[in-house]
Coordinates of C-alpha atoms and ligand atoms in Angstrom, one line a residue:
M1 CA -74.7 130.9 52.8
C2 CA -76.8 129.4 50.1
G3 CA -76.9 125.6 49.6
I4 CA -77.6 123.5 46.6
V5 CA -78.8 119.9 46.4
G6 CA -79.8 118.0 43.2
A7 CA -80.5 114.4 42.3
V8 CA -81.3 112.1 39.4
A9 CA -82.5 108.7 40.5
Q10 CA -85.1 105.9 39.9
R11 CA -86.8 106.5 43.2
N12 CA -88.5 109.4 44.9
I13 CA -85.8 111.9 45.7
T14 CA -87.8 114.4 47.8
P15 CA -86.5 113.0 51.1
I16 CA -82.9 113.2 49.9
L17 CA -83.3 116.8 48.7
V18 CA -85.0 117.9 52.0
E19 CA -82.5 116.0 54.1
G20 CA -79.7 117.7 52.2
L21 CA -81.1 121.1 52.8
K22 CA -81.4 120.3 56.5
R23 CA -77.7 119.4 56.6
L24 CA -76.9 122.8 55.0
E25 CA -79.2 124.8 57.3
Y26 CA -76.4 125.7 59.7
R27 CA -74.9 127.9 57.1
G28 CA -77.7 130.4 57.6
Y29 CA -80.5 131.1 55.1
D30 CA -83.6 133.2 54.7
S31 CA -85.7 131.1 52.4
C32 CA -85.7 127.6 50.8
G33 CA -87.3 125.7 48.0
V34 CA -87.4 122.5 46.0
A35 CA -88.4 121.7 42.4
L36 CA -89.2 118.4 40.9
H37 CA -90.0 116.9 37.5
V38 CA -93.5 115.6 37.9
D39 CA -95.5 113.9 35.1
G40 CA -93.9 116.0 32.3
K41 CA -94.2 119.2 34.3
L42 CA -92.1 121.3 36.7
E43 CA -93.5 121.6 40.2
R44 CA -92.0 123.5 43.1
S45 CA -92.6 124.5 46.6
R46 CA -90.9 127.5 48.3
S47 CA -90.9 128.9 51.8
T48 CA -89.5 131.8 53.8
A49 CA -89.6 129.7 57.0
R50 CA -87.3 126.8 58.0
V51 CA -86.6 123.7 55.9
A52 CA -88.9 121.8 58.3
E53 CA -91.8 124.0 57.1
L54 CA -90.9 123.3 53.5
E55 CA -90.8 119.6 54.3
K56 CA -94.4 119.9 55.5
Q57 CA -95.5 121.8 52.4
V58 CA -93.9 119.2 50.2
A59 CA -95.6 116.4 52.0
E60 CA -99.0 118.1 51.9
A61 CA -98.6 118.7 48.2
H62 CA -97.4 115.1 47.6
L63 CA -94.5 116.5 45.7
E64 CA -92.5 113.5 44.5
G65 CA -90.3 112.8 41.6
F66 CA -87.1 111.2 40.3
T67 CA -85.3 114.3 39.1
G68 CA -85.0 117.6 41.0
I69 CA -83.1 120.4 42.7
A70 CA -83.4 122.2 46.0
H71 CA -81.9 125.3 47.6
T72 CA -81.4 127.3 50.8
R73 CA -81.1 131.0 49.9
W74 CA -79.2 133.8 51.7
A75 CA -80.4 136.9 49.8
T76 CA -77.9 139.1 48.0
H77 CA -80.2 140.5 45.2
G78 CA -83.8 141.0 46.2
A79 CA -85.5 140.7 49.6
P80 CA -85.8 137.4 51.4
A81 CA -89.3 136.7 50.1
S82 CA -91.1 133.7 48.6
H83 CA -91.1 135.0 45.0
N84 CA -87.3 135.5 45.3
A85 CA -86.6 132.1 46.7
H86 CA -85.0 129.5 44.4
P87 CA -85.7 127.4 42.3
H88 CA -86.5 129.9 39.6
F89 CA -88.5 128.8 36.6
S90 CA -88.4 130.0 33.0
R91 CA -91.5 129.6 30.9
G92 CA -92.4 126.3 32.7
R93 CA -89.5 124.6 31.0
I94 CA -86.3 125.4 33.0
A95 CA -85.8 125.1 36.7
L96 CA -82.6 126.5 38.3
V97 CA -80.9 127.2 41.6
H98 CA -77.8 129.3 42.1
N99 CA -75.2 130.2 44.7
G100 CA -73.2 133.4 44.1
I101 CA -73.7 136.7 42.3
I102 CA -74.1 137.5 38.6
E103 CA -72.5 140.9 38.1
N104 CA -73.9 141.5 34.6
H105 CA -77.5 140.7 35.6
D106 CA -78.8 144.1 34.6
E107 CA -77.5 143.9 31.0
L108 CA -78.7 140.4 30.6
R109 CA -82.1 141.2 32.1
E110 CA -82.6 144.0 29.6
E111 CA -81.7 141.7 26.7
L112 CA -84.0 139.0 27.9
R113 CA -86.8 141.5 28.5
A114 CA -86.4 142.7 24.9
A115 CA -86.7 139.0 23.9
G116 CA -90.0 138.8 25.7
Y117 CA -89.1 137.3 29.0
E118 CA -91.1 138.5 32.1
F119 CA -89.4 138.6 35.5
E120 CA -91.1 137.5 38.7
S121 CA -88.3 138.2 41.1
Q122 CA -85.6 140.8 41.8
T123 CA -82.8 138.2 41.8
D124 CA -79.8 137.9 39.6
T125 CA -80.6 134.2 39.5
E126 CA -83.8 134.4 37.5
V127 CA -81.7 136.0 34.8
I128 CA -79.8 132.7 34.4
A129 CA -83.0 130.7 34.3
H130 CA -84.3 132.8 31.4
L131 CA -81.0 132.9 29.7
V132 CA -80.8 129.0 29.7
D133 CA -84.4 128.9 28.3
H134 CA -83.6 131.5 25.7
L135 CA -80.5 129.6 24.5
Y136 CA -82.1 126.1 24.9
T137 CA -81.2 123.8 22.0
G138 CA -83.0 120.8 23.3
D139 CA -79.8 119.6 24.9
L140 CA -79.4 121.1 28.4
F141 CA -75.8 120.2 28.8
E142 CA -74.8 122.0 25.6
T143 CA -77.1 124.9 26.5
V144 CA -75.6 125.4 30.0
Q145 CA -72.1 125.5 28.5
L146 CA -73.4 128.3 26.1
A147 CA -75.2 130.2 28.8
T148 CA -72.4 130.2 31.4
K149 CA -70.1 131.8 28.8
Q150 CA -72.3 134.9 29.0
L151 CA -72.2 135.1 32.8
V152 CA -69.9 137.5 34.6
G153 CA -69.4 136.8 38.4
A154 CA -69.5 133.9 40.7
F155 CA -71.8 130.9 40.5
A156 CA -72.6 127.4 41.2
I157 CA -75.8 126.3 39.5
A158 CA -78.0 123.3 39.2
V159 CA -80.6 123.2 36.5
F160 CA -83.1 120.8 34.8
S161 CA -85.5 120.9 32.0
R162 CA -89.1 119.8 31.6
D163 CA -88.1 118.3 28.3
E164 CA -85.2 116.1 29.6
P165 CA -86.7 114.3 32.5
H166 CA -83.6 112.3 33.6
R167 CA -80.9 114.9 33.6
V168 CA -79.6 117.6 35.9
V169 CA -76.8 119.9 34.8
G170 CA -74.5 121.7 37.1
A171 CA -71.8 124.3 36.6
R172 CA -69.4 126.2 38.8
R173 CA -67.2 129.2 38.7
G174 CA -66.2 130.8 42.0
S175 CA -68.6 128.9 44.2
P176 CA -68.2 125.3 45.2
L177 CA -70.1 122.4 43.7
I178 CA -69.6 118.6 44.1
V179 CA -71.0 115.5 42.5
G180 CA -72.1 112.6 44.7
I181 CA -71.9 109.2 43.0
G182 CA -74.6 106.6 43.8
N183 CA -75.6 103.2 42.5
G184 CA -77.7 104.0 39.4
E185 CA -78.3 107.5 40.8
N186 CA -76.2 110.6 41.0
F187 CA -76.3 113.8 43.1
L188 CA -75.1 117.4 43.1
A189 CA -74.5 119.6 46.1
S190 CA -72.6 122.7 47.2
D191 CA -71.0 120.7 50.0
A192 CA -70.4 116.9 50.5
L193 CA -72.0 117.3 53.9
A194 CA -75.4 117.7 52.2
L195 CA -75.1 114.1 50.9
A196 CA -73.9 112.5 54.2
G197 CA -75.9 109.3 54.6
T198 CA -76.7 109.2 50.8
T199 CA -73.2 108.7 49.4
N200 CA -69.6 109.3 50.4
Q201 CA -68.2 109.0 46.9
I202 CA -67.5 112.5 45.9
V203 CA -66.1 114.3 42.9
Y204 CA -65.0 117.9 43.5
L205 CA -65.8 120.0 40.5
E206 CA -63.1 122.5 39.4
E207 CA -63.3 126.1 38.3
G208 CA -65.2 126.3 35.0
D209 CA -66.5 122.7 35.0
V210 CA -70.0 121.9 33.7
V211 CA -71.4 118.5 34.6
D212 CA -74.0 116.4 33.0
L213 CA -75.7 114.3 35.6
Q214 CA -77.7 111.3 34.5
M215 CA -78.6 108.1 36.4
Q216 CA -75.9 105.9 35.0
R217 CA -73.1 108.4 34.2
I218 CA -71.6 111.7 34.9
W219 CA -69.9 113.7 32.1
I220 CA -67.7 116.7 32.9
I221 CA -66.5 119.4 30.5
D222 CA -63.7 121.7 31.9
A223 CA -63.2 125.4 31.4
N224 CA -61.6 124.8 28.0
G225 CA -64.5 122.8 26.8
K226 CA -62.6 119.4 27.0
Q227 CA -64.2 116.3 28.5
V228 CA -62.3 115.4 31.7
E229 CA -62.3 112.6 34.3
R230 CA -62.1 113.9 37.8
E231 CA -61.0 111.7 40.7
V232 CA -63.7 110.2 42.9
K233 CA -62.8 110.7 46.6
T234 CA -64.2 108.8 49.5
V235 CA -65.1 111.3 52.2
Q236 CA -65.8 110.6 55.8
A237 CA -69.4 110.6 56.9
H238 CA -69.7 113.8 59.0
T239 CA -73.1 112.8 60.4
A240 CA -72.0 112.2 63.9
A241 CA -70.1 115.5 64.0
V242 CA -73.2 117.5 63.4
E243 CA -75.3 115.9 66.1
L244 CA -76.0 118.4 68.9
G245 CA -75.6 115.9 71.7
P246 CA -76.2 117.3 75.2
Y247 CA -75.8 120.9 74.2
R248 CA -78.4 123.6 73.6
H249 CA -76.7 125.2 70.7
Y250 CA -73.9 124.3 68.3
M251 CA -72.0 127.3 69.4
Q252 CA -71.9 126.1 72.9
K253 CA -71.0 122.6 71.8
E254 CA -68.2 124.0 69.7
I255 CA -66.8 126.2 72.5
F256 CA -66.6 123.1 74.6
E257 CA -65.0 121.0 71.9
Q258 CA -62.0 123.3 71.8
P259 CA -59.7 121.1 73.9
R260 CA -60.4 118.2 71.6
A261 CA -60.1 120.3 68.5
I262 CA -56.7 121.7 69.5
A263 CA -55.5 118.2 70.5
D264 CA -56.6 116.9 67.1
T265 CA -55.0 119.8 65.3
L266 CA -51.7 119.2 67.0
E267 CA -51.9 115.4 66.8
G268 CA -48.7 113.8 65.4
I269 CA -46.6 116.9 65.8
E270 CA -43.5 115.4 67.6
S271 CA -41.1 118.1 66.6
I272 CA -41.0 121.3 64.5
T273 CA -40.2 120.6 60.9
P274 CA -41.3 122.4 57.7
D275 CA -42.7 119.2 56.3
I276 CA -45.9 119.6 58.4
F277 CA -46.9 122.3 55.9
G278 CA -46.1 120.2 52.8
D279 CA -43.2 118.6 50.9
K280 CA -42.1 121.9 49.3
A281 CA -42.3 123.9 52.5
Y282 CA -38.6 123.9 53.4
G283 CA -37.6 125.3 50.0
I284 CA -40.3 128.0 50.1
F285 CA -39.6 129.0 53.7
K286 CA -35.9 129.4 53.0
K287 CA -36.7 131.8 50.2
I288 CA -39.3 134.1 51.8
D289 CA -38.4 137.4 53.4
S290 CA -41.8 138.3 54.8
V291 CA -45.4 137.1 55.3
L292 CA -48.6 138.5 53.9
I293 CA -51.7 137.2 55.6
L294 CA -55.0 137.5 53.8
A295 CA -58.3 136.8 55.6
C296 CA -61.8 138.0 56.6
G297 CA -63.7 138.3 59.8
T298 CA -62.6 136.1 62.7
S299 CA -59.8 134.6 60.5
Y300 CA -58.5 138.1 60.1
Y301 CA -58.1 138.4 63.8
S302 CA -56.2 135.1 64.0
G303 CA -54.0 136.6 61.4
M304 CA -53.5 139.8 63.4
T305 CA -52.5 137.6 66.4
A306 CA -50.0 135.7 64.2
K307 CA -48.4 139.0 63.2
Y308 CA -47.3 139.6 66.8
W309 CA -45.9 136.0 67.0
L310 CA -44.2 136.0 63.6
E311 CA -42.4 139.3 64.1
A312 CA -41.5 138.6 67.8
V313 CA -40.5 135.0 67.6
A314 CA -39.5 134.3 64.0
G315 CA -38.3 137.9 63.2
V316 CA -40.3 137.8 59.9
R317 CA -41.9 141.0 58.8
T318 CA -45.7 140.4 58.6
D319 CA -48.6 142.3 57.0
V320 CA -52.2 141.3 57.6
E321 CA -54.8 142.5 55.0
I322 CA -58.5 142.2 54.9
A323 CA -59.1 140.1 51.8
S324 CA -62.0 142.1 50.4
E325 CA -59.8 145.2 50.4
Y326 CA -56.6 143.7 49.3
R327 CA -58.1 142.1 46.2
Y328 CA -59.1 145.5 44.8
R329 CA -56.1 147.6 46.0
D330 CA -53.1 148.6 44.0
S331 CA -50.5 147.1 46.3
V332 CA -46.8 146.6 45.8
P333 CA -46.3 142.9 45.2
N334 CA -43.3 141.1 46.9
P335 CA -42.6 137.8 45.1
N336 CA -40.5 136.8 48.1
A337 CA -43.4 137.0 50.5
L338 CA -45.2 134.0 51.9
V339 CA -48.9 134.6 51.2
V340 CA -50.9 133.0 54.0
T341 CA -54.7 132.7 53.5
I342 CA -56.8 131.8 56.5
S343 CA -60.3 130.5 56.1
Q344 CA -62.5 128.0 58.0
S345 CA -64.2 126.7 54.9
G346 CA -61.4 127.3 52.4
E347 CA -64.1 128.6 50.1
T348 CA -64.4 132.2 51.4
A349 CA -65.0 134.1 48.2
D350 CA -63.0 137.3 49.1
T351 CA -60.1 135.3 50.5
L352 CA -60.0 133.1 47.5
A353 CA -60.1 136.1 45.2
A354 CA -57.3 137.8 47.2
L355 CA -55.2 134.7 46.9
R356 CA -55.7 134.6 43.1
H357 CA -54.9 138.4 43.0
A358 CA -51.6 137.8 44.8
Q359 CA -50.8 134.9 42.5
S360 CA -51.5 137.0 39.4
Q361 CA -49.1 139.6 40.8
G362 CA -46.3 137.0 40.8
M363 CA -46.6 135.9 44.4
Q364 CA -46.3 132.1 44.1
H365 CA -45.2 131.2 47.7
T366 CA -48.7 130.4 49.1
L367 CA -49.9 128.6 52.2
T368 CA -53.4 128.1 53.6
I369 CA -54.6 127.5 57.1
C370 CA -57.9 125.9 56.6
N371 CA -60.4 123.5 58.2
A372 CA -61.6 121.8 55.0
A373 CA -59.0 119.5 53.4
T374 CA -60.6 119.3 50.0
S375 CA -61.4 123.0 49.7
A376 CA -60.5 125.3 46.8
M377 CA -58.0 127.2 49.1
V378 CA -56.1 123.9 49.7
R379 CA -56.1 123.0 46.1
E380 CA -54.9 126.4 45.0
C381 CA -52.1 127.0 47.5
A382 CA -48.6 125.4 47.3
L383 CA -48.7 124.6 51.0
A384 CA -51.4 123.9 53.6
Y385 CA -52.0 123.2 57.2
I386 CA -55.4 121.6 57.9
T387 CA -56.8 122.4 61.3
R388 CA -58.8 119.5 62.6
A389 CA -61.6 121.5 64.3
G390 CA -64.2 119.2 62.8
V391 CA -67.4 120.5 61.2
E392 CA -68.2 124.0 62.6
V393 CA -72.0 124.5 62.5
G394 CA -72.4 127.7 64.6
V395 CA -72.3 130.7 62.3
A396 CA -70.2 132.5 65.0
S397 CA -66.8 130.8 64.7
T398 CA -65.2 129.5 67.8
K399 CA -63.2 126.3 67.5
A400 CA -62.1 127.2 64.0
F401 CA -60.5 130.4 65.5
S402 CA -58.6 128.7 68.3
T403 CA -57.3 125.9 66.0
Q404 CA -56.2 128.5 63.5
L405 CA -54.2 130.1 66.2
A406 CA -52.6 126.8 67.1
A407 CA -51.7 126.3 63.4
L408 CA -50.3 129.8 63.1
F409 CA -48.2 129.3 66.2
L410 CA -46.7 126.2 64.6
L411 CA -46.0 128.2 61.5
T412 CA -44.3 130.8 63.7
L413 CA -42.1 128.2 65.3
T414 CA -41.3 126.6 61.9
L415 CA -40.2 129.9 60.3
A416 CA -38.2 130.7 63.5
Q417 CA -36.4 127.4 63.0
V418 CA -35.7 127.9 59.3
K419 CA -34.4 131.4 60.1
G420 CA -32.2 130.0 62.8
R421 CA -34.0 131.6 65.7
L422 CA -35.4 128.5 67.5
S423 CA -33.0 126.6 69.8
D424 CA -33.8 123.0 70.6
E425 CA -34.6 124.1 74.2
K426 CA -37.1 126.7 73.1
E427 CA -38.7 124.2 70.6
A428 CA -39.1 121.6 73.3
A429 CA -40.5 124.2 75.8
F430 CA -43.0 125.6 73.2
L431 CA -44.2 122.2 72.2
K432 CA -44.7 121.2 75.8
E433 CA -46.9 124.3 76.3
M434 CA -48.8 123.5 73.1
R435 CA -49.5 120.0 74.2
H436 CA -50.8 121.3 77.6
L437 CA -53.3 123.6 75.8
P438 CA -56.2 121.2 75.8
A439 CA -55.9 120.8 79.6
A440 CA -55.5 124.6 80.1
I441 CA -58.6 125.3 78.0
T442 CA -60.6 122.8 80.0
A443 CA -59.7 124.7 83.1
V444 CA -60.9 128.0 81.5
L445 CA -64.2 126.3 80.5
A446 CA -64.8 125.7 84.2
L447 CA -65.2 129.4 84.6
E448 CA -68.6 129.2 82.9
P449 CA -70.7 129.8 86.0
Q450 CA -68.9 133.1 86.8
I451 CA -69.3 134.2 83.2
I452 CA -73.0 133.4 83.2
A453 CA -73.4 135.9 86.1
W454 CA -71.7 138.6 84.1
A455 CA -73.8 137.8 81.0
E456 CA -77.0 138.6 82.9
A457 CA -75.7 142.1 83.4
F458 CA -74.5 142.4 79.8
A459 CA -77.9 141.3 78.4
R460 CA -79.4 144.6 79.6
K461 CA -76.8 146.7 77.8
E462 CA -76.9 148.0 74.3
N463 CA -73.2 148.9 74.0
A464 CA -69.9 147.5 75.2
L465 CA -66.2 148.3 74.8
F466 CA -63.5 145.7 74.7
L467 CA -59.9 146.6 75.5
G468 CA -56.6 144.6 75.0
R469 CA -53.0 145.4 74.3
G470 CA -50.3 143.7 72.2
L471 CA -51.1 140.1 71.5
H472 CA -54.5 140.5 73.2
Y473 CA -55.7 143.4 71.1
P474 CA -56.9 141.0 68.3
I475 CA -58.5 138.9 71.1
A476 CA -60.5 141.9 72.2
L477 CA -61.6 142.5 68.6
E478 CA -62.7 138.9 68.4
G479 CA -64.6 139.2 71.7
A480 CA -66.4 142.3 70.5
L481 CA -67.2 140.6 67.1
K482 CA -68.7 137.5 68.9
L483 CA -70.9 139.7 71.1
K484 CA -72.3 141.8 68.2
E485 CA -72.7 138.8 65.9
I486 CA -75.0 136.8 68.2
S487 CA -76.4 139.2 70.9
Y488 CA -76.8 142.2 68.6
I489 CA -75.2 144.4 71.3
H490 CA -73.1 147.1 69.7
A491 CA -69.5 146.3 70.7
E492 CA -66.2 147.9 69.7
A493 CA -62.7 146.9 70.5
Y494 CA -59.7 149.1 70.9
P495 CA -56.0 148.8 71.8
A496 CA -56.3 150.2 75.3
G497 CA -53.7 152.9 74.5
E498 CA -56.1 154.4 72.0
L499 CA -58.9 155.1 74.5
K500 CA -57.8 158.7 75.1
H501 CA -57.7 159.4 71.4
G502 CA -61.5 159.2 71.0
P503 CA -63.4 156.3 72.5
L504 CA -63.1 157.5 76.1
A505 CA -65.8 160.0 75.1
L506 CA -68.2 157.0 75.1
V507 CA -67.4 155.9 78.6
T508 CA -70.2 156.5 81.2
E509 CA -71.7 154.5 84.1
E510 CA -73.7 152.7 81.4
M511 CA -70.8 151.5 79.4
P512 CA -69.4 148.0 80.3
V513 CA -65.7 147.8 79.4
V514 CA -64.4 144.2 79.0
T515 CA -60.6 144.1 79.5
V516 CA -58.3 141.3 78.5
A517 CA -55.6 141.6 81.1
P518 CA -53.1 138.8 81.3
A519 CA -49.9 139.4 83.3
D520 CA -47.7 140.2 80.2
S521 CA -45.3 143.0 79.6
M522 CA -48.1 145.4 78.9
I523 CA -50.0 144.9 82.2
D524 CA -48.9 148.1 83.9
K525 CA -49.8 150.2 80.9
L526 CA -53.1 148.5 80.7
K527 CA -53.8 149.2 84.4
S528 CA -53.3 152.9 83.7
N529 CA -55.9 152.7 80.9
M530 CA -58.3 150.9 83.2
Q531 CA -57.9 153.8 85.6
E532 CA -58.9 156.2 82.8
V533 CA -62.1 154.2 82.5
R534 CA -62.9 154.1 86.2
A535 CA -62.3 157.8 86.5
R536 CA -65.2 158.3 84.1
G537 CA -67.5 155.9 85.9
G538 CA -67.1 153.1 83.4
E539 CA -67.7 149.6 84.7
L540 CA -64.8 147.2 84.1
Y541 CA -65.1 143.5 83.5
V542 CA -61.6 142.1 83.7
F543 CA -60.2 138.8 82.6
A544 CA -57.0 138.7 84.6
D545 CA -54.7 135.9 85.3
G546 CA -52.7 134.6 88.2
D547 CA -50.1 137.4 88.3
S548 CA -52.1 140.4 87.0
R549 CA -52.6 141.6 90.5
I550 CA -56.0 143.1 89.7
T551 CA -58.6 142.6 92.4
T552 CA -62.3 143.1 92.5
S553 CA -63.3 146.5 93.8
E554 CA -66.2 149.0 93.2
G555 CA -66.8 149.1 89.5
V556 CA -64.2 146.5 88.8
H557 CA -65.3 142.9 88.3
V558 CA -62.6 140.3 87.9
I559 CA -62.6 136.8 86.7
R560 CA -59.2 135.2 87.2
M561 CA -57.9 132.8 84.5
P562 CA -56.4 129.7 85.9
E563 CA -52.9 130.3 84.7
H564 CA -50.7 132.7 82.8
Y565 CA -49.8 131.2 79.4
G566 CA -47.1 133.4 77.9
L567 CA -47.2 133.8 74.2
L568 CA -50.0 131.2 73.8
S569 CA -52.2 133.2 76.2
P570 CA -54.5 134.5 73.3
I571 CA -55.7 130.9 72.7
L572 CA -56.9 130.8 76.3
H573 CA -58.2 134.3 76.7
V574 CA -60.6 134.1 73.7
V575 CA -62.5 131.3 75.4
P576 CA -64.2 133.3 78.2
L577 CA -65.1 136.0 75.6
Q578 CA -66.8 133.3 73.5
L579 CA -68.7 132.2 76.6
L580 CA -69.6 135.7 77.5
A581 CA -71.1 136.4 74.0
Y582 CA -72.9 133.0 74.1
H583 CA -74.5 133.5 77.5
T584 CA -75.4 137.1 76.8
A585 CA -77.1 136.1 73.6
L586 CA -78.9 133.3 75.4
A587 CA -80.2 135.7 78.0
R588 CA -81.4 138.0 75.2
G589 CA -83.2 135.1 73.5
T590 CA -81.5 135.5 70.1
D591 CA -81.1 132.7 67.6
V592 CA -77.5 131.9 68.6
D593 CA -76.6 129.4 65.9
K594 CA -78.3 131.4 63.1
P595 CA -77.8 135.1 63.9
R596 CA -79.9 137.5 61.8
N597 CA -78.4 138.5 58.4
L598 CA -75.4 136.3 58.8
A599 CA -74.3 133.0 57.1
K600 CA -71.6 130.4 57.4
S601 CA -69.0 129.9 54.6
V602 CA -69.2 133.3 53.0
T603 CA -69.1 132.1 49.4
V604 CA -70.3 135.4 47.9
E605 CA -68.3 138.5 47.6
Ligands
LIG701 N1 -77.6 136.0 44.3 C1 -78.6 135.0 44.6 C2 -77.9 133.9 45.4 C3 -77.3 134.4 46.7 C4 -76.3 133.5 47.3 O1 -75.6 132.7 46.7 N2 -76.1 133.6 48.7 O2 -75.2 132.9 49.4 C5 -79.8 135.5 45.3 O3 -79.8 136.6 45.9 O4 -80.8 134.9 45.3

């Protein structure tokens, strides 16, 4: 999604702004831009190409300055075009960048038009720029506080004025924004990663904060208009984590990092104890009678998998809801439910809103499974488990998913223990299996050459079906999502028993049917479903395991997984599906790490 970088310094900040945008590129964007204060004027450069192109433009124009802002845009209002790219200017006096969506932009636009403002773009963002100009008192900090009061919706903004050359003002509500502290210079960004290499001293702004950034000081006013001090945190430099190393794409790198990511996520877990989710976990887990999981996209599928585990192992009733639906639905709140939000970034706008909706309904037992320790989700939930996948750059999530599953299995075992359903023997056996996961995934990764051969056939198709049953139905869904996200092949997943209720009509010789077929209790049922496909000429691509007893025959291609992994099998079975999607996309020549129309960290609704 969109990225913001801003700086006030006593040196040329163009390289810092451009480098910051480069670090945010992985989130996906369709245009970018930078604006600087130059000799008493606002100057900008914008591009619908990559940040590298913007860098060239900026160098050719000798765009240099001490105060400025920059942005990568993922369009929500108005086409991805140069005139819609940020920074937006108002009357040559105000420059502004924005992440998020302003819901009352139409009303504000009408008012501003009536006041004589002309609009150059179709964005909701330009409305904020003109609003700030319209309300400008000569003090930008004061003006931004006034302007943000009129905004409905979600935003993080960075703004500066021609008339105050050494000042950038930031504000956030619903979208993340951080301050980077330097020596006689200060920075703003939507993510600390943007400032890696510049500063590791970070202040995480809170909901409703407005910040005044000057060279020697930062000044923060909170949502109630009070001046506040916020803790300065030292963050780890992520620089090494975002190097591509020997891999062609981040997605490939991240698929191969999964053994390490799972090992890191499980590091230090010697036994099952509620404390691993936080000090208050035992008290909360004792009280709860059910689980409500809220998530979007891939995280939603990890939640679906967890439902099978939580009900079967812990005996705790579990509902899984798509966050963007739940937040607007009239549901029946259960104050005794444990609300579990799952999000890679911990900033997913819909999931955050769903969490707040649940809290507003009196559901206070909250836990998040998240890959970003300092995210809003972690700050706003009573309990948290931080997966240690490391920075995930590829838009199509891989290691974040498998580490979420590992964390959700730990949650399952913990709730089973609290509910008296986990014997010491079972605990020891499950922990042993979890510790073996990195080695088991490494063995699955060795199947890559066989999967490449399949991918060549898939690259020529325009449709695919994915089948799974029970625990592996969500894995089939995740496999189909991966394929459509990055190869643009239309793919759908079904619980195999549903085939005859509709999708079987799609099966012809042209339709590849990927089947997730471990030797679990559903295998015989699944084999009957596979017969239904073969009888209509459909071609089966089966991921079986040791005991599935499925062999290659006409129209049935089989890749055998190295071992059967019981309840943890979904963590292994998703890996070949990730590889299949990756190699199919590679064969089709798509932009694997930045698939069209998609973005990382979905911080808009
Ligand atoms: N609404 C603004 C910003 C979009 C955004 O934050 N995307 O992640 C626009 O469309 O320009």
